[in-house]
XYZ file of C-alpha atoms in Angstrom:
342
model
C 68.411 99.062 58.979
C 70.969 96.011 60.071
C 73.588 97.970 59.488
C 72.424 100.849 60.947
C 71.996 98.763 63.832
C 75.570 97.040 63.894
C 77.249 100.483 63.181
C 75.200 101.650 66.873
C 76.190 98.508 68.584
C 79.824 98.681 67.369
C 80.026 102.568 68.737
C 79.878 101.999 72.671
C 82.532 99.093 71.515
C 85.352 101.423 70.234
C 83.957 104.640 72.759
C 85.002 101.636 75.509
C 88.307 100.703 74.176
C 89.285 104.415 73.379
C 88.773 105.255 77.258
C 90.619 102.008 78.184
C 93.761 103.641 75.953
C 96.255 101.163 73.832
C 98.707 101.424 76.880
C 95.973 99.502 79.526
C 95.432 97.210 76.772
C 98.637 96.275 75.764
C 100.214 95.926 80.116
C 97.257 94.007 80.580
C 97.805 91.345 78.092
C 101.464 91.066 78.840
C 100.190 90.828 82.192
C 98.210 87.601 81.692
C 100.503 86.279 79.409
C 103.669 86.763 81.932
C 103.347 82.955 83.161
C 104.175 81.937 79.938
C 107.207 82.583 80.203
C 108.220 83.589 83.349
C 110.185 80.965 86.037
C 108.210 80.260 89.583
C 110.945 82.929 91.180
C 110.089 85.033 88.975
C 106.584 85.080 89.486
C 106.519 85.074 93.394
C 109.135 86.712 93.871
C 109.462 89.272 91.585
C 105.849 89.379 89.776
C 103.703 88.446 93.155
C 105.841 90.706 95.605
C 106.107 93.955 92.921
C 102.244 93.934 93.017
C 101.589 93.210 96.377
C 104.112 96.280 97.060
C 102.785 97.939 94.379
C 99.126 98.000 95.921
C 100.403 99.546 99.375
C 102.129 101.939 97.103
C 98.676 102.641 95.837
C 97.492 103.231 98.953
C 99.664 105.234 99.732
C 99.067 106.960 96.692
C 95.449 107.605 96.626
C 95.923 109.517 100.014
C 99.092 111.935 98.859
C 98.016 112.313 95.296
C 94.596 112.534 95.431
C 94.370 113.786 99.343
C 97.388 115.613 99.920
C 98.021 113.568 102.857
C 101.966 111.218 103.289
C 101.095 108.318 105.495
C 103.890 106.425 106.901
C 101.360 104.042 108.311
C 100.344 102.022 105.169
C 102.358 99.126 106.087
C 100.921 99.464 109.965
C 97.471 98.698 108.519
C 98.509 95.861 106.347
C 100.175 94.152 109.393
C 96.482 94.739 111.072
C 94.540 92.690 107.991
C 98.136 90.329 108.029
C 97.859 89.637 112.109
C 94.393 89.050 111.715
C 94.387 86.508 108.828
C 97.249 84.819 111.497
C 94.675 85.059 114.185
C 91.581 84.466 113.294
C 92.812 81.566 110.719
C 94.928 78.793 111.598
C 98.914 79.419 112.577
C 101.461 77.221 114.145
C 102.182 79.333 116.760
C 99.901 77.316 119.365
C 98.483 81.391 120.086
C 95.266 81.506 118.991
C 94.202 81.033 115.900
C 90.125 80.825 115.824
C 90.509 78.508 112.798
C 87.902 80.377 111.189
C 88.039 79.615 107.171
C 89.683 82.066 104.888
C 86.247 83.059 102.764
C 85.102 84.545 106.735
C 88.883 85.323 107.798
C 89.384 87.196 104.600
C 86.497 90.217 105.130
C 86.857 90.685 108.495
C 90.759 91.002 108.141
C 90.270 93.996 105.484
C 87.346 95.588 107.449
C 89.654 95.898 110.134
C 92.333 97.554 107.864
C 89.826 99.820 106.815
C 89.025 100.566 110.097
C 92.064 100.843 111.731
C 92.982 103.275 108.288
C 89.835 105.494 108.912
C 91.044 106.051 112.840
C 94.959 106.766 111.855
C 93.115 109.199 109.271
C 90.721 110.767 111.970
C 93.388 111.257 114.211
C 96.014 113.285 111.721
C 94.034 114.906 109.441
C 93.758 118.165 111.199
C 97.232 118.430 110.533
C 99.531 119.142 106.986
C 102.212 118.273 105.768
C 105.142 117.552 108.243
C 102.743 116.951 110.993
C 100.761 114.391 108.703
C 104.188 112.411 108.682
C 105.383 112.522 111.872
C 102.045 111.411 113.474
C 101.373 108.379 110.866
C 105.394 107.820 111.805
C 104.773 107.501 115.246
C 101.750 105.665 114.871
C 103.666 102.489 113.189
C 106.444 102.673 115.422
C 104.133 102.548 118.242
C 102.436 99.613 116.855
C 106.010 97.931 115.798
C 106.981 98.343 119.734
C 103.241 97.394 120.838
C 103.289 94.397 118.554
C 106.752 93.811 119.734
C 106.143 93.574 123.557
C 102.795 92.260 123.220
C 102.458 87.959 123.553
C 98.635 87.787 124.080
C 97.981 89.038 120.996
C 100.673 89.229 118.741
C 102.673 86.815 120.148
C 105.601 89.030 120.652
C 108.726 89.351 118.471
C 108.458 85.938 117.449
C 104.588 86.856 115.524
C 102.924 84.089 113.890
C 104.133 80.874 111.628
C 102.629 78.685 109.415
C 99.932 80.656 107.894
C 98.592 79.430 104.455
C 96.958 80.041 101.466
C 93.571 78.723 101.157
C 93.025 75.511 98.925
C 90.076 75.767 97.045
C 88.550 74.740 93.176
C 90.830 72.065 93.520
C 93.768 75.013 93.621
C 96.804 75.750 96.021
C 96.456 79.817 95.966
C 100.173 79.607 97.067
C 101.509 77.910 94.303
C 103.757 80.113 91.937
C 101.007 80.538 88.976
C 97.587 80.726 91.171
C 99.135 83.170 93.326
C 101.025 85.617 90.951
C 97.177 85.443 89.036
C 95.310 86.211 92.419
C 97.659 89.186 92.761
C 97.786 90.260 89.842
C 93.776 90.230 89.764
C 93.469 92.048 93.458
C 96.029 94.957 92.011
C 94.250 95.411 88.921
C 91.050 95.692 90.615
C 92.921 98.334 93.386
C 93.749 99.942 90.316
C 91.060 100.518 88.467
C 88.834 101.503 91.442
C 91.489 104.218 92.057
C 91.355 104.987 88.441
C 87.661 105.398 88.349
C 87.376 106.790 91.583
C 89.825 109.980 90.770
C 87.632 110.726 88.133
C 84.241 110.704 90.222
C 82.681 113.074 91.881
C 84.310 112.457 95.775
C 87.479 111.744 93.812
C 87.299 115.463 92.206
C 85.674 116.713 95.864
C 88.986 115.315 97.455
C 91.836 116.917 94.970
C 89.883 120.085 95.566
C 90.119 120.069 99.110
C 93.432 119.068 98.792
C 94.342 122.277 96.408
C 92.233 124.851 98.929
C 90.321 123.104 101.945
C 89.613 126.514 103.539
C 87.321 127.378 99.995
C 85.936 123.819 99.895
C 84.749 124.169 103.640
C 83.583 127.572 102.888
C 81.150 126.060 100.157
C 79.866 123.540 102.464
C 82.056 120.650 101.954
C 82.790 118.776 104.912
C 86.440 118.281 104.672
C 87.206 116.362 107.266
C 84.995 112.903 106.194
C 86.217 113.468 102.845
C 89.352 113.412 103.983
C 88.653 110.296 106.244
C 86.770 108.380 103.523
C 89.785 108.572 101.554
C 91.862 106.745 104.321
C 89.169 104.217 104.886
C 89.338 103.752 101.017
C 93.446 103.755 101.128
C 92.690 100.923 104.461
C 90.705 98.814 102.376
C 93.683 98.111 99.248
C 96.483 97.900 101.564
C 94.287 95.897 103.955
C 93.897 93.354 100.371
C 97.669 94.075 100.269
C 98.128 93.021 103.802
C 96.505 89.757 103.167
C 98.353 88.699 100.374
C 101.688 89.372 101.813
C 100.850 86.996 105.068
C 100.132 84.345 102.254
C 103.490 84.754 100.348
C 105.632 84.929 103.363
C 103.632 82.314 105.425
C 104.124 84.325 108.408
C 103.694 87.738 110.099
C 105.969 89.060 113.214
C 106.785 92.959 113.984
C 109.726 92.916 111.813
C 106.812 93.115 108.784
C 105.390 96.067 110.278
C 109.050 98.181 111.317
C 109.785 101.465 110.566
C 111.749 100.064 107.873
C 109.009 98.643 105.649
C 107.239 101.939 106.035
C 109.810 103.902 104.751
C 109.841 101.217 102.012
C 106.030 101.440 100.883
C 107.389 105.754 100.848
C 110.142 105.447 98.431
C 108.017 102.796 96.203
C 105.444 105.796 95.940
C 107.868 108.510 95.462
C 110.311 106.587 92.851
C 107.122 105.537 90.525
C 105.406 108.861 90.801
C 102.172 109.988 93.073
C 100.494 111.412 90.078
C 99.284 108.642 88.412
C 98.143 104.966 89.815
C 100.481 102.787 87.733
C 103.478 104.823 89.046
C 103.194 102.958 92.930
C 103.465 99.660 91.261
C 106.593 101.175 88.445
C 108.031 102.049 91.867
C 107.615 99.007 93.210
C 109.114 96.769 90.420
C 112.094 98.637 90.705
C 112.845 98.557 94.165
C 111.905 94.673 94.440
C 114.534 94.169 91.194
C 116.977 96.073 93.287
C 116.466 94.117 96.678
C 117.018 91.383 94.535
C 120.040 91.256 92.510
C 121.547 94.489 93.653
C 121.879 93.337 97.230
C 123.811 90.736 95.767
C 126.260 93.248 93.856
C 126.631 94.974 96.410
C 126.921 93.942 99.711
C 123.818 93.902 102.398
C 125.986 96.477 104.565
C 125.898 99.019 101.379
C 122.377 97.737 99.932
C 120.159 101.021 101.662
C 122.910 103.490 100.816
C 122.415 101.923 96.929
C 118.434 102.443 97.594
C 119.162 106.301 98.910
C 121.225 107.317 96.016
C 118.689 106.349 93.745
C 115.874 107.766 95.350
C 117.834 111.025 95.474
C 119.228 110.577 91.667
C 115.217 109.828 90.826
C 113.531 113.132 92.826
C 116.236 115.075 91.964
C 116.368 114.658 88.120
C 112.495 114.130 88.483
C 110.217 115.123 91.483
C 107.309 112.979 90.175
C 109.258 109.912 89.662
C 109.773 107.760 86.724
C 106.323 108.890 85.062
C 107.355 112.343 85.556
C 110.136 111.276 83.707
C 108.550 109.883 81.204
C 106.801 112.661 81.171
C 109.224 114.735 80.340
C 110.815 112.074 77.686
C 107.584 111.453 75.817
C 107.146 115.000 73.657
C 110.558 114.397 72.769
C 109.823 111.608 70.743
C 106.974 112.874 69.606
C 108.900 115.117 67.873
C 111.427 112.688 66.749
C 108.980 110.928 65.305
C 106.884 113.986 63.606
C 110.474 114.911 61.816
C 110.152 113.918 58.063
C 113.045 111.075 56.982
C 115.986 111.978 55.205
C-alpha cells in the first residue's frame, strides 16, 4: 500500500520534470549559478542588459510569433514605464518627481505600458504586414520627437538623472549580484508566462487568427480584442523591461526611446528567432556581446555596418534565426550520434 502510494506521488514528480525538458533544467541552473563565477561587468553589463533586452525581444516576440503582428514600438512603451518610474519616483532633474516609493511607482509604471501597448495595438491592428510596421514606426518616432521637444513632461532632450534602484531587505537592487538576480527572475517569469500562454487556449485562439483571421471571425472570434489583448500582454513584459533598464542606466532621456533602439529590440528578435521564446533573449546575448567587444575591434564609425552584415549573414543562411539554425543542425547530430562506432 506505501509503495503504491510513493510510486503515485513520485508520478506527477517526473510527468512535471518531463514537461519542464532537460534543456530548461539545465539553462536554469547555469543561470543561478552564473554569479559564481562571473565579474560585476559581466553581470550588469552583459548578464543584466542581455535579459533586460532579451525581455523586449520577447515582447516583441509574443506579438509577431504568436500574433503575426512586427511592432517597432516595443522600446516606445518601455520608455513610457522608464519616464514614469523617473516621474513619479524621485530624479535629479529638479522636474517633477512625485517621490512616490518604488513598491507604488513600480505598478503604475507597467499599467501604463500596458496601456499605452493596448492603444498602439488598437490603432494598427486593422492593418498587415508593412502597414503594421510603418505605423508602430511612426508611432516611436513621434514619441522620440514629442519626448524630445517636450520640457513639462519629459524634460526635453536632456530626460531625467539620478534615478535609482530601490533599497530594500537590507539590499541595493542596483548592485551587480541583486540586480543581475532581479533580472534574471523578471525574464524568467516573462518567459514562462509566454511559454504557458502559447499553449493556452487565447494563445492557440491568437496563432489561429494569425494563420486565417477572415475564418476565425467567420466562427465568431472577435479578432480584433484578441489581437489587442496580445499587445496589452506584449505592454506589460516590456513595460517590466522598461523598468529595469531606467534602474541600470540611472537615467532616461529620448535618446533611450530613438528610432535606433527600436530597430535594435527588431534585429534582437529576428537574429534569435520569433518561433520560440528563448530565441529573443539568444538574440539578445549576441548583439549585447557584439556592442561590446566588437565596437572595440572595429571602430564605432563601422560598428552598425558589422551589426547589418550579420543580420543579413543570419536571415539569409537562416530566416528563423539562430534556433532555426539549430534547427536545422540538430537532426544532424542525431544522426551522428545514431551511427554505430568503428
Amino acid at each position: 500500500m506505501s509503495l503504491a502510494i510513493a510510486t503515485t506521488s513520485a508520478t506527477p514528480q517526473r510527468n512535471w520534470l518531463e514537461k519542464l525538458g532537460a534543456g530548461h533544467i539545465i539553462l536554469a541552473v547555469a543561470l543561478v549559478l552564473y554569479p559564481l563565477v562571473a565579474s560585476d561587468f559581466f553581470l550588469t553589463q552583459i548578464g543584466g542588459y542581455s535579459l533586460i533586452f532579451g525581455m523586449l525581444g520577447l515582447s516583441l516576440m509574443l506579438l509577431a510569433g504568436y500574433g503575426g503582428m512586427v511592432s517597432l514600438a516595443q522600446i516606445t512603451v518601455a520608455g513610457i514605464a522608464a519616464y514614469a518610474i523617473a516621474i513619479l519616483g524621485n530624479n535629479n532633474s529638479s522636474i517633477l518627481g512625485l517621490g512616490w516609493p518604488w513598491w507604488l511607482a513600480v505598478p503604475f509604471a507597467v499599467l501604463a505600458a500596458a496601456l499605452a501597448s493596448a492603444l498602439i495595438g488598437w490603432i494598427s491592428v486593422r492593418t498587415e504586414g508593412i502597414y503594421t510596421i510603418m505605423i508602430t514606426l511612426a508611432i516611436a518616432t513621434a514619441t522620440f520627437y514629442f519626448a524630445q521637444q517636450n520640457y513639462a513632461i519629459f524634460n526635453g532632450h536632456s530626460g531625467y538623472t539620478g534615478i535609482r534602484a530601490p533599497v530594500f531587505w537590507s539590499v541595493n537592487w542596483r548592485d551587480a549580484r541583486p540586480f543581475y538576480y532581479l533580472c534574471l527572475g523578471l525574464a524568467a517569469l516573462s518567459y514562462a508566462a509566454v511559454l504557458y500562454g502559447s499553449r493556452s487556449t487565447f494563445g492557440m485562439t491568437l496563432q489561429a487568427i494569425r494563420d486565417n483571421p477572415r475564418r476565425m471571425r467567420a466562427l465568431g472570434y472577435h479578432v480584433t480584442a484578441h489581437k489587442v489583448f496580445a499587445w496589452l500582454l506584449a505592454g506589460v513584459i516590456a513595460g517590466l523591461a522598461g523598468v529595469l533598464l531606467v534602474w541600470f542606466n540611472g537615467r532616461v532621456s529620448p535618446g533611450t526611446i530613438g528610432v535606433d533602439a527600436a530597430i535594435d529590440v527588431l534585429i534582437i528578435a529576428v537574429i534569435g528567432g520569433l518561433r520560440h521564446p528563448i530565441g529573443p533573449f539568444l538574440g539578445a546575448v549576441v548583439v549585447v556581446l557584439m556592442q561590446t567587444f566588437a565596437i572595440d575591434i572595429v571602430g564605432a564609425e563601422r560598428f552598425n555596418t558589422l551589426i547589418g552584415m550579420v543580420f543579413l549573414v543570419i536571415v539569409f543562411v537562416s530566416p528563423d534565426g539562430i534556433l532555426g539554425l539549430w534547427g536545422r543542425i540538430k537532426p544532424h547530430l542525431a544522426q551522428e550520434s545514431l551511427r554505430p562506432g568503428p
